[in-house]
Short mmCIF file of N, CA and C in Angstrom, two decimals:
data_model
loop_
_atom_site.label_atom_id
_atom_site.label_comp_id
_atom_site.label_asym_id
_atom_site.label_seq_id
_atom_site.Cartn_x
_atom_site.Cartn_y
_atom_site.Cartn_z
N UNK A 842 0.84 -1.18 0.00
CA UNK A 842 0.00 0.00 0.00
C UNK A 842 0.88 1.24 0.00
N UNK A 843 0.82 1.91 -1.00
CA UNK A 843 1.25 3.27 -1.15
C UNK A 843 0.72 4.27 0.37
N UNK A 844 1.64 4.47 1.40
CA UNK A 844 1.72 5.60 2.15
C UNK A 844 1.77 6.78 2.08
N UNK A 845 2.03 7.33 1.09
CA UNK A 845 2.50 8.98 0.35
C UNK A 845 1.60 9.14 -0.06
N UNK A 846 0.71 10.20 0.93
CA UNK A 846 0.22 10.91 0.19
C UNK A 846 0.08 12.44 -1.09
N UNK A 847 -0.49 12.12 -2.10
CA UNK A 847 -0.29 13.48 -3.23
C UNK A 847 0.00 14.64 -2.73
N UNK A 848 0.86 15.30 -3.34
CA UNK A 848 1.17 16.68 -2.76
C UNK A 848 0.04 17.53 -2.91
N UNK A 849 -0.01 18.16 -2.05
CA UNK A 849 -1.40 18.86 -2.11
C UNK A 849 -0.61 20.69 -1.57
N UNK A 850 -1.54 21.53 -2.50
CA UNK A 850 -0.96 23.63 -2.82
C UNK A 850 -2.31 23.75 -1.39
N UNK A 851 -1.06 24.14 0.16
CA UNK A 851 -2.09 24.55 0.46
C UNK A 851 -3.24 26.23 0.34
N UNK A 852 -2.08 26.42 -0.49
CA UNK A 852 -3.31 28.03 -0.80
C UNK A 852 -4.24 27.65 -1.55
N UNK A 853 -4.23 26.72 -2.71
CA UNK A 853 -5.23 25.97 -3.56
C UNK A 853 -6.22 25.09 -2.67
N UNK A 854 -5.75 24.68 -1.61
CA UNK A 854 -6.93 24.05 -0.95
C UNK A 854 -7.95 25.20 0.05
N UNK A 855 -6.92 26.27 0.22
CA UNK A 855 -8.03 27.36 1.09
C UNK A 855 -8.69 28.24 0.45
N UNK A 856 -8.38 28.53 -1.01
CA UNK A 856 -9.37 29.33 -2.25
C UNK A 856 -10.17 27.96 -2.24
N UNK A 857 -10.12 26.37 -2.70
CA UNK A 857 -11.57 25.77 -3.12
C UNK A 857 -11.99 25.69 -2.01
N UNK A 858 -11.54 25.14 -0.60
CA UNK A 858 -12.79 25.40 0.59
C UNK A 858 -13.26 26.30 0.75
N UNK A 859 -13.06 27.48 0.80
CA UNK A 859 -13.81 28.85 0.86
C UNK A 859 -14.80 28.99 0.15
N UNK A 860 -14.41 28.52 -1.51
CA UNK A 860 -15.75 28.82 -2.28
C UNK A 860 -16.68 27.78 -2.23
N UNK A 861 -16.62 26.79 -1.34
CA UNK A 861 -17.81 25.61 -1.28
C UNK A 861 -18.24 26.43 0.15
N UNK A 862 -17.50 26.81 0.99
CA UNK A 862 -18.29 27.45 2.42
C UNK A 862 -19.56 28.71 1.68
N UNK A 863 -18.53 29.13 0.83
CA UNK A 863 -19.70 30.60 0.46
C UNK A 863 -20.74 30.10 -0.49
N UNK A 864 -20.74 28.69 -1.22
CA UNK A 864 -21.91 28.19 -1.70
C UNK A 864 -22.40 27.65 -0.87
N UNK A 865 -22.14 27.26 -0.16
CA UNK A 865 -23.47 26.76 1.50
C UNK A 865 -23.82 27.14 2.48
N UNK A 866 -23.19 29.05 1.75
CA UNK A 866 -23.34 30.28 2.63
C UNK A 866 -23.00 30.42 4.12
N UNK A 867 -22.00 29.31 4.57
CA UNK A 867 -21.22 28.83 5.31
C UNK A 867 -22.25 28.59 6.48
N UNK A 868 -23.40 27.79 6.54
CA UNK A 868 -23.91 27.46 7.36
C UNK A 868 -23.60 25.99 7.98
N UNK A 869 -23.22 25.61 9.41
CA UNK A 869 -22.98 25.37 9.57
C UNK A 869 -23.77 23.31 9.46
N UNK A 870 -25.01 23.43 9.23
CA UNK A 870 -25.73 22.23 9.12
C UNK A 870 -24.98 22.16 7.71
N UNK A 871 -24.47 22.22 7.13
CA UNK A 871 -24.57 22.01 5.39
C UNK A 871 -23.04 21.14 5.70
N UNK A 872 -22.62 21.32 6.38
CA UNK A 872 -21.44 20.37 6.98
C UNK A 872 -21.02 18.67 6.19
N UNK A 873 -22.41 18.40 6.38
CA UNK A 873 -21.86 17.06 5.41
C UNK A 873 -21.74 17.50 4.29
N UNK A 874 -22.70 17.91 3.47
CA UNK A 874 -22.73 18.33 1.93
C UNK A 874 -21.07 19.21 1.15
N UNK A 875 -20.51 19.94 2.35
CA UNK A 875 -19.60 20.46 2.12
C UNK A 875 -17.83 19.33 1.99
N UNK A 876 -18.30 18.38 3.25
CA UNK A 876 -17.34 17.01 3.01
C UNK A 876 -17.51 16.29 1.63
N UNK A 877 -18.78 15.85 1.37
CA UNK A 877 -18.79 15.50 -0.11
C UNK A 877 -18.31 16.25 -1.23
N UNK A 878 -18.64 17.84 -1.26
CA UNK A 878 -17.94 18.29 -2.06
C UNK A 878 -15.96 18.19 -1.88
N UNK A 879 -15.78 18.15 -1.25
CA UNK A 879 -14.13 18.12 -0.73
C UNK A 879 -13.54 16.98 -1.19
N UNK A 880 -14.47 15.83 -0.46
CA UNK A 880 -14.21 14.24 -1.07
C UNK A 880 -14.21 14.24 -2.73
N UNK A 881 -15.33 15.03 -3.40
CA UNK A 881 -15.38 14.95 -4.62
C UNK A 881 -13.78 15.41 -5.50
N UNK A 882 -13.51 15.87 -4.93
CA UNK A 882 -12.36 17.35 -5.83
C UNK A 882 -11.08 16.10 -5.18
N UNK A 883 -10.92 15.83 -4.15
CA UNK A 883 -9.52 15.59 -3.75
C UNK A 883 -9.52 13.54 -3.36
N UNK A 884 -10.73 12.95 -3.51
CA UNK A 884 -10.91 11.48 -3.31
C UNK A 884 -10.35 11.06 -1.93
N UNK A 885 -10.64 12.15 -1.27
CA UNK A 885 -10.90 12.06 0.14
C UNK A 885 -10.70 12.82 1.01
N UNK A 886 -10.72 13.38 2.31
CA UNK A 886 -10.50 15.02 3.24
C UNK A 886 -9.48 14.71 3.23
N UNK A 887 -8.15 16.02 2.70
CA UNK A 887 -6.73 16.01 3.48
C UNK A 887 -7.46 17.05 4.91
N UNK A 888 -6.52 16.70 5.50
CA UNK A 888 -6.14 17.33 7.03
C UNK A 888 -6.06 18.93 6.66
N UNK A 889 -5.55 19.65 5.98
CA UNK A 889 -5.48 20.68 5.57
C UNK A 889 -6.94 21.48 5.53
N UNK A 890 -7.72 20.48 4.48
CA UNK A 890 -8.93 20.97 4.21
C UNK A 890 -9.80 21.02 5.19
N UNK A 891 -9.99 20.12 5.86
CA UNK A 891 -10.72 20.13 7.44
C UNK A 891 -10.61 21.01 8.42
N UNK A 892 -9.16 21.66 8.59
CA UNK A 892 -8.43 22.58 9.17
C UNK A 892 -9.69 23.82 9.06
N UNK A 893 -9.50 24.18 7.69
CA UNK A 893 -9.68 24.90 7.13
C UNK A 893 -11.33 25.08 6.89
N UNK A 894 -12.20 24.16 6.98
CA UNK A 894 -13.72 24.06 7.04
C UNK A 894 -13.36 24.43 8.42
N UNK A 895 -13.06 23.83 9.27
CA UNK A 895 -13.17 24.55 10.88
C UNK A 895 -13.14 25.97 11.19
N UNK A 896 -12.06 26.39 10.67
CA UNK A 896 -11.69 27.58 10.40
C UNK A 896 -13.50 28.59 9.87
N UNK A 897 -13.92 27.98 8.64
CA UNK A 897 -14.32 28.76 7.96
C UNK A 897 -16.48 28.65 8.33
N UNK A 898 -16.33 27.49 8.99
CA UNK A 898 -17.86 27.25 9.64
C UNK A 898 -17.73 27.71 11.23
N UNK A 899 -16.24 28.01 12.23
CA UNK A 899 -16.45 28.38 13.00
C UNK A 899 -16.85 27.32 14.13
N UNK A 900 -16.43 26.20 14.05
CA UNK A 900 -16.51 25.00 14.52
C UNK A 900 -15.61 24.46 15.03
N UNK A 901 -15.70 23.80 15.84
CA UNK A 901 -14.10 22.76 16.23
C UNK A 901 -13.39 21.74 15.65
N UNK A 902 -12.44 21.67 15.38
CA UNK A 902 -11.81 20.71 14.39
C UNK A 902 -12.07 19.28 14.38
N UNK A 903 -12.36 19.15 15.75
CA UNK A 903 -12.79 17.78 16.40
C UNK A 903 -14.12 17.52 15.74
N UNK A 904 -15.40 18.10 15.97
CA UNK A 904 -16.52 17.84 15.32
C UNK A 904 -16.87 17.75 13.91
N UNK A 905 -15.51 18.40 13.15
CA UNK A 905 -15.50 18.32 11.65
C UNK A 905 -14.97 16.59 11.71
N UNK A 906 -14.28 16.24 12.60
CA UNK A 906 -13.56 14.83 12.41
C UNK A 906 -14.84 13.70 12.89
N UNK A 907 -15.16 14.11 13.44
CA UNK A 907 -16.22 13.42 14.39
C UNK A 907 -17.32 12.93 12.70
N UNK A 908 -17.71 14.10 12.29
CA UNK A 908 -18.93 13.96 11.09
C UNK A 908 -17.75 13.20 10.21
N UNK A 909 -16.96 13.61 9.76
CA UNK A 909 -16.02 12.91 8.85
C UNK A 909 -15.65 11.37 8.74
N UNK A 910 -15.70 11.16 10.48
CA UNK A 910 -15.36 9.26 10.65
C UNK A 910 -16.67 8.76 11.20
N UNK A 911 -17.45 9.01 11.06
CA UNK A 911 -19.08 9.25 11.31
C UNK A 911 -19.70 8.37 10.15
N UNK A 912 -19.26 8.79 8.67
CA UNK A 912 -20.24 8.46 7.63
C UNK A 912 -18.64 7.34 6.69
N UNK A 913 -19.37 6.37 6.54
CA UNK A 913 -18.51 5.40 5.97
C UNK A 913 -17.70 5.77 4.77
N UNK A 914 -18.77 6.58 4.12
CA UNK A 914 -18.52 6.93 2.36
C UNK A 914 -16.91 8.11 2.61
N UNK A 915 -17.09 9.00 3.82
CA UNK A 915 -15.57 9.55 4.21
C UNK A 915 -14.42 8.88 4.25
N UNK A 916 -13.47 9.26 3.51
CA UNK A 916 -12.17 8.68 3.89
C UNK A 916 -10.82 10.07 3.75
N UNK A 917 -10.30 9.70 5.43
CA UNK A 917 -9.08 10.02 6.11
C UNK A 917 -7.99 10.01 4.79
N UNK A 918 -7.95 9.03 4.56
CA UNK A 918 -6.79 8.42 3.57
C UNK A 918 -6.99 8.66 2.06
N UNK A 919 -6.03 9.22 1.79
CA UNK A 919 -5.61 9.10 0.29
C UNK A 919 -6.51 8.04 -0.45
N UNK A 920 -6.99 8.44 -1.06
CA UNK A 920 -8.00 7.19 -2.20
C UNK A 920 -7.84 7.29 -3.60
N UNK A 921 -7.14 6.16 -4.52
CA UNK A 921 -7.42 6.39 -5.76
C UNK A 921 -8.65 7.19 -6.59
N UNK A 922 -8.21 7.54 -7.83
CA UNK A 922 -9.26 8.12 -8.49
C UNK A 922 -10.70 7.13 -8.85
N UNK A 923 -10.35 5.77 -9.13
CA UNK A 923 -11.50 5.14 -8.94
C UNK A 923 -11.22 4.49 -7.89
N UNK A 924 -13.08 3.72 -6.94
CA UNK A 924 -13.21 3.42 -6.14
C UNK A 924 -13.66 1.89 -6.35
N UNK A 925 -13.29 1.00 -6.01
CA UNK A 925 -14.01 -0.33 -6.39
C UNK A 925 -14.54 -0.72 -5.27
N UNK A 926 -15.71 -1.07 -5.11
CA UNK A 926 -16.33 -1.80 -4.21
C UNK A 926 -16.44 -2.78 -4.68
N UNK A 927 -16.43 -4.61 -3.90
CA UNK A 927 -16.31 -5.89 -4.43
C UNK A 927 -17.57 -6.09 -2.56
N UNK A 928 -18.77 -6.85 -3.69
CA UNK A 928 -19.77 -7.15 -2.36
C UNK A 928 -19.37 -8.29 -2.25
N UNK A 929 -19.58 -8.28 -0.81
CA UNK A 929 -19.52 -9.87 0.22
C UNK A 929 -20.68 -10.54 0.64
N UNK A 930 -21.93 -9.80 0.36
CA UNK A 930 -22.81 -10.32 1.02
C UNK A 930 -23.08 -11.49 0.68
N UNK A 931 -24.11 -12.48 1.34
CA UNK A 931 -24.60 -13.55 1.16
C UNK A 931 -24.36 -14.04 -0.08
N UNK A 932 -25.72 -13.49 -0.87
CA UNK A 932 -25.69 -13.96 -2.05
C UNK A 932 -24.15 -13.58 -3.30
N UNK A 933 -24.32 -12.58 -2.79
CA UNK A 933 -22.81 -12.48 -3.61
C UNK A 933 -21.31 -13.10 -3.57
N UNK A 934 -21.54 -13.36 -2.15
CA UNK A 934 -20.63 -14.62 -1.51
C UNK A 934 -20.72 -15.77 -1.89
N UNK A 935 -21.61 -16.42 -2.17
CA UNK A 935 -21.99 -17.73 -2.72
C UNK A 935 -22.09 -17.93 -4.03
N UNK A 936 -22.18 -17.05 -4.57
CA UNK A 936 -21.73 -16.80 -6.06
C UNK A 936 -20.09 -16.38 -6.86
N UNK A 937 -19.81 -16.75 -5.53
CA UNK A 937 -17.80 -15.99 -6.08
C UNK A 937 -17.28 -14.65 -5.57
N UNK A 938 -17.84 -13.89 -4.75
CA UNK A 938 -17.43 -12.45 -4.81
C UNK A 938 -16.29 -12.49 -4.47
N UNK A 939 -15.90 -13.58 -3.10
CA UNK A 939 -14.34 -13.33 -2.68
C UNK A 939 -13.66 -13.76 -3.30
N UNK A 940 -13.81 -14.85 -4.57
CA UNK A 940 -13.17 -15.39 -5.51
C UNK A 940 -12.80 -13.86 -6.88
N UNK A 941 -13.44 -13.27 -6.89
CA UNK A 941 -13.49 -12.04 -7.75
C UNK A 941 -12.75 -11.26 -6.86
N UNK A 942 -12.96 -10.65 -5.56
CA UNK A 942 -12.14 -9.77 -5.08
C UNK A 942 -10.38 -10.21 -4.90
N UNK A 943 -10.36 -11.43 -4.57
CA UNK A 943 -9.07 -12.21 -4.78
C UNK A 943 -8.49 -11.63 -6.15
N UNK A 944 -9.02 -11.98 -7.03
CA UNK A 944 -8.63 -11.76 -8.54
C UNK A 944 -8.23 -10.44 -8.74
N UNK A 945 -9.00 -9.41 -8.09
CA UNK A 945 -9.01 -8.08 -8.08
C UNK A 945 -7.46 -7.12 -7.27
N UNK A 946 -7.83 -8.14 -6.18
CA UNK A 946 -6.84 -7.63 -5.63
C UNK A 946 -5.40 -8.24 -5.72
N UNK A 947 -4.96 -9.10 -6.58
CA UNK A 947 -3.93 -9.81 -7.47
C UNK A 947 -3.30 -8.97 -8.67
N UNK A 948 -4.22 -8.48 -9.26
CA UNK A 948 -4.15 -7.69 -10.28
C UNK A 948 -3.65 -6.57 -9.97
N UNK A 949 -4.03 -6.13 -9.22
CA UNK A 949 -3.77 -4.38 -8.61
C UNK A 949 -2.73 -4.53 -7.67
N UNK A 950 -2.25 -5.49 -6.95
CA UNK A 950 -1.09 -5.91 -6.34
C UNK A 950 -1.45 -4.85 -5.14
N UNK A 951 -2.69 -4.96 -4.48
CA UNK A 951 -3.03 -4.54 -3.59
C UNK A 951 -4.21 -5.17 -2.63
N UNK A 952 -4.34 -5.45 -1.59
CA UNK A 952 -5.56 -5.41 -0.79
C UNK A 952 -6.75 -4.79 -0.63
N UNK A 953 -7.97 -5.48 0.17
CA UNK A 953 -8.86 -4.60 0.30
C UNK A 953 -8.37 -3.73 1.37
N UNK A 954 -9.16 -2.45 1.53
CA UNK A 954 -8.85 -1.80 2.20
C UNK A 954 -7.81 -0.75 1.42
N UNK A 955 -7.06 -0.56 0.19
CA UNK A 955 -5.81 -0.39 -0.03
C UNK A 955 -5.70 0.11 -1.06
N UNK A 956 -5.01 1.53 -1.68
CA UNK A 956 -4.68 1.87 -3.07
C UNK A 956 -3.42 1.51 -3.51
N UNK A 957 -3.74 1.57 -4.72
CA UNK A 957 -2.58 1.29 -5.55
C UNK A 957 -1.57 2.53 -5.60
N UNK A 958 -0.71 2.16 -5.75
CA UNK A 958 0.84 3.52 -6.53
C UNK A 958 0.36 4.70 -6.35
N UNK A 959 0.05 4.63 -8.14
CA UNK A 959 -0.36 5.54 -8.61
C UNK A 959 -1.45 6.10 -8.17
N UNK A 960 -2.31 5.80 -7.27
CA UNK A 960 -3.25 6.19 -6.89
C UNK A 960 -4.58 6.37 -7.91
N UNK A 961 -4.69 5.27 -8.62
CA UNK A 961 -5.80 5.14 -9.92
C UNK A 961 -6.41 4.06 -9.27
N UNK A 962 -6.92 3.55 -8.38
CA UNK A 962 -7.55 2.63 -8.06
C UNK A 962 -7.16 2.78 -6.26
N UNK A 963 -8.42 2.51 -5.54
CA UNK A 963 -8.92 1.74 -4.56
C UNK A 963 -9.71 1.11 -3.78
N UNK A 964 -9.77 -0.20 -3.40
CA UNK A 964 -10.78 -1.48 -2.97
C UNK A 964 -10.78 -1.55 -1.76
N UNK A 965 -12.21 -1.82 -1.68
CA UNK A 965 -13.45 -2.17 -0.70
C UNK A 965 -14.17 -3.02 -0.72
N UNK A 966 -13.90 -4.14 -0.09
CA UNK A 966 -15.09 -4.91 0.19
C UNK A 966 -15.97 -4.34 0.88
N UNK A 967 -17.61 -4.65 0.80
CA UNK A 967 -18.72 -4.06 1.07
C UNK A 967 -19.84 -5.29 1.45
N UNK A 968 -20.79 -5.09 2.67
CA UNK A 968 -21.30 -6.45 2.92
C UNK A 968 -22.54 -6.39 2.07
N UNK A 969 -23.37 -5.57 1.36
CA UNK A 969 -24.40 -5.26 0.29
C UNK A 969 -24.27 -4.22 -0.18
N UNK A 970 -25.04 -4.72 -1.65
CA UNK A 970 -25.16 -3.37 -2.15
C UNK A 970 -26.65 -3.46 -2.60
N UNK A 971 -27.42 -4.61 -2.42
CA UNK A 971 -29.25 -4.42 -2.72
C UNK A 971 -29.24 -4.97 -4.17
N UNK A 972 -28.45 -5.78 -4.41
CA UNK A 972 -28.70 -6.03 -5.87
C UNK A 972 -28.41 -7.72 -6.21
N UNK A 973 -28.90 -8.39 -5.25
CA UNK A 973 -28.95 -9.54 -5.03
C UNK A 973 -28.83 -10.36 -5.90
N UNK A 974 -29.70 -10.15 -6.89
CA UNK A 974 -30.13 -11.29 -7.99
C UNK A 974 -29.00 -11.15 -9.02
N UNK A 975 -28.06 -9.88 -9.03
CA UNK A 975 -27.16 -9.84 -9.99
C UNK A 975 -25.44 -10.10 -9.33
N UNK A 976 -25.69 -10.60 -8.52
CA UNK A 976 -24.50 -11.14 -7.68
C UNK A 976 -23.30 -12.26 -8.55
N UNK A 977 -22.50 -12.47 -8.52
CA UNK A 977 -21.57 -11.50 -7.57
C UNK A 977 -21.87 -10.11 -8.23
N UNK A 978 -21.71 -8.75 -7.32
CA UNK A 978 -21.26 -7.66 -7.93
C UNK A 978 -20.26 -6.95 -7.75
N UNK A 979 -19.69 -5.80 -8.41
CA UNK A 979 -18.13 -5.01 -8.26
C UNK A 979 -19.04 -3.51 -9.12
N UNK A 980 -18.57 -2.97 -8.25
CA UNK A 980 -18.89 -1.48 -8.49
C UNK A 980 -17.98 -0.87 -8.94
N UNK A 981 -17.69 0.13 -9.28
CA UNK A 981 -16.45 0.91 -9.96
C UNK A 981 -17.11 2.41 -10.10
N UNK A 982 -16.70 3.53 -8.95
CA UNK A 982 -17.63 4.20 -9.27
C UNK A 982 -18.66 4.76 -9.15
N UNK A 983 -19.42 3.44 -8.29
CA UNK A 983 -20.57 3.40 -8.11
C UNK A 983 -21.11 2.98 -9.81
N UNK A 984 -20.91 2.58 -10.38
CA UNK A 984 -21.52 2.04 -11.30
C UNK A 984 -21.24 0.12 -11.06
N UNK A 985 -22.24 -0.15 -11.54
CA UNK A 985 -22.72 -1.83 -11.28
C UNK A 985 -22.36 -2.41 -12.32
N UNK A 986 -21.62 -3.55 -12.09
CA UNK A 986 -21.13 -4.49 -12.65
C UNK A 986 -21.85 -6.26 -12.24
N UNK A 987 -22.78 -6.51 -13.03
CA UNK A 987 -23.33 -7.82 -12.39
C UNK A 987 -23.20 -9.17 -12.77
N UNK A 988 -23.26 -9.87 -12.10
CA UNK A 988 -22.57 -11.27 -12.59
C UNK A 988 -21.00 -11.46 -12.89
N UNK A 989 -20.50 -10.63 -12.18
CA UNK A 989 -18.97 -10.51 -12.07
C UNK A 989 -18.47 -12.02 -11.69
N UNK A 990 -17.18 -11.89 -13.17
CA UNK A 990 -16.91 -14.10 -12.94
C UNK A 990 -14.88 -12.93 -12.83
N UNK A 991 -14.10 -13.81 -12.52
CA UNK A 991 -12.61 -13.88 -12.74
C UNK A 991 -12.33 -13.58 -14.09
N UNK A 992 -13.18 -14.22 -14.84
CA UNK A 992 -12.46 -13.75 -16.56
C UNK A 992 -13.07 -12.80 -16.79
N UNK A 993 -14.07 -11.77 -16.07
CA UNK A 993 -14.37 -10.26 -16.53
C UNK A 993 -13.67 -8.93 -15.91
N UNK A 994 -12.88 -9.67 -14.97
CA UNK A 994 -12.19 -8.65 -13.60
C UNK A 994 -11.05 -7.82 -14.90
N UNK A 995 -10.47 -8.71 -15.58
CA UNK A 995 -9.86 -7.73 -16.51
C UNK A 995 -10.21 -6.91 -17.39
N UNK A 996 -11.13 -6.84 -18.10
CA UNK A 996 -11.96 -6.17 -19.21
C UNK A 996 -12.66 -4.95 -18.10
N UNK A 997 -12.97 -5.09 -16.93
CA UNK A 997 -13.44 -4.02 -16.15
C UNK A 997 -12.86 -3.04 -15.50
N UNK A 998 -11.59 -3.57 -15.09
CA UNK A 998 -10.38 -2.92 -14.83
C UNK A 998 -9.83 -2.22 -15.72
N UNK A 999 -9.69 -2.83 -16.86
CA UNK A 999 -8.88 -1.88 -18.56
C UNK A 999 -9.78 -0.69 -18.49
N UNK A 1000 -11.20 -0.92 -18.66
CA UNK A 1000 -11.82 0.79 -18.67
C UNK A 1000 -11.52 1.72 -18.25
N UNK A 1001 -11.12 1.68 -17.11
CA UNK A 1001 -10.85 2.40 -15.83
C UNK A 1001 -9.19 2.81 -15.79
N UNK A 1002 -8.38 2.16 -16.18
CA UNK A 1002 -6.76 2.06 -16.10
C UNK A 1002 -6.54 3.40 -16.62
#
């Protein structure tokens, strides 16, 4: 697992937090909506940026962390540009999923839990995703991939590379 995280301009991170505070007119409930936007731009909160929402909602740094490790979809850590989720649940389990996430995570020469290098990819196992009947599934994205076998893990991966 790549430890290094991307260099990140912190004057570039306090001009884009500012202008997501002044689009949510820096109220302080809009708090999650403003993490998603952050997550969106950077594929996950640097420390910097959080700093800096504290700073700019007038809040404690702690309670920005608190909402941040609060909601699953947040991540602390550096995250590739795509996100793979590989489901475990039941049915998707019994249909191969850990046999697919194996495959997955062979390929990428990484774990769940874990990005790659370059930071173009990182995996998640997930215990559902509600889509039972099309099991196994692998998300990418949030886009659905169903009936996921070992000989499609590559053709799904190339899109994305």
């Amino acid at each position: 697992m790549n430890t290094s995280e991307p260099k990140l301009d912190n004057e570039q991170i306090k001009t884009m937090i500012n202008a997501i505070l002044d689009k949510y007119r820096r109220e302080e409930g809009m708090l999650v909506s403003v993490l998603h936007e952050i997550q969106g731009e950077y594929h996950y909160l640097p420390r910097p940026a959080l700093e800096e929402v504290s700073r700019g909602l007038k809040i404690p740094l702690t309670r920005v962390y608190s909402v941040a490790t609060f909601f699953k979809v947040f991540s602390l850590k550096p995250r590739g540009r795509h996100l793979i989720q590989v489901c475990l649940g039941t049915a998707c389990h019994v249909r191969g999923g850990a046999r697919v996430r194996d495959t997955i995570e062979r390929d990428l020469a990484i774990k769940s839990g874990e990005t790659t290098p370059d930071f173009t990819f990182s995996l998640e196992s997930v215990n559902c995703v509600g889509a039972c009947a099309l099991g196994p599934i692998v998300l990418v994205d949030g886009q659905y991939n169903g009936q996921m076998t070992i000989e499609k893990v590559d053709s799904v991966l190339k899109k994305y590379a």
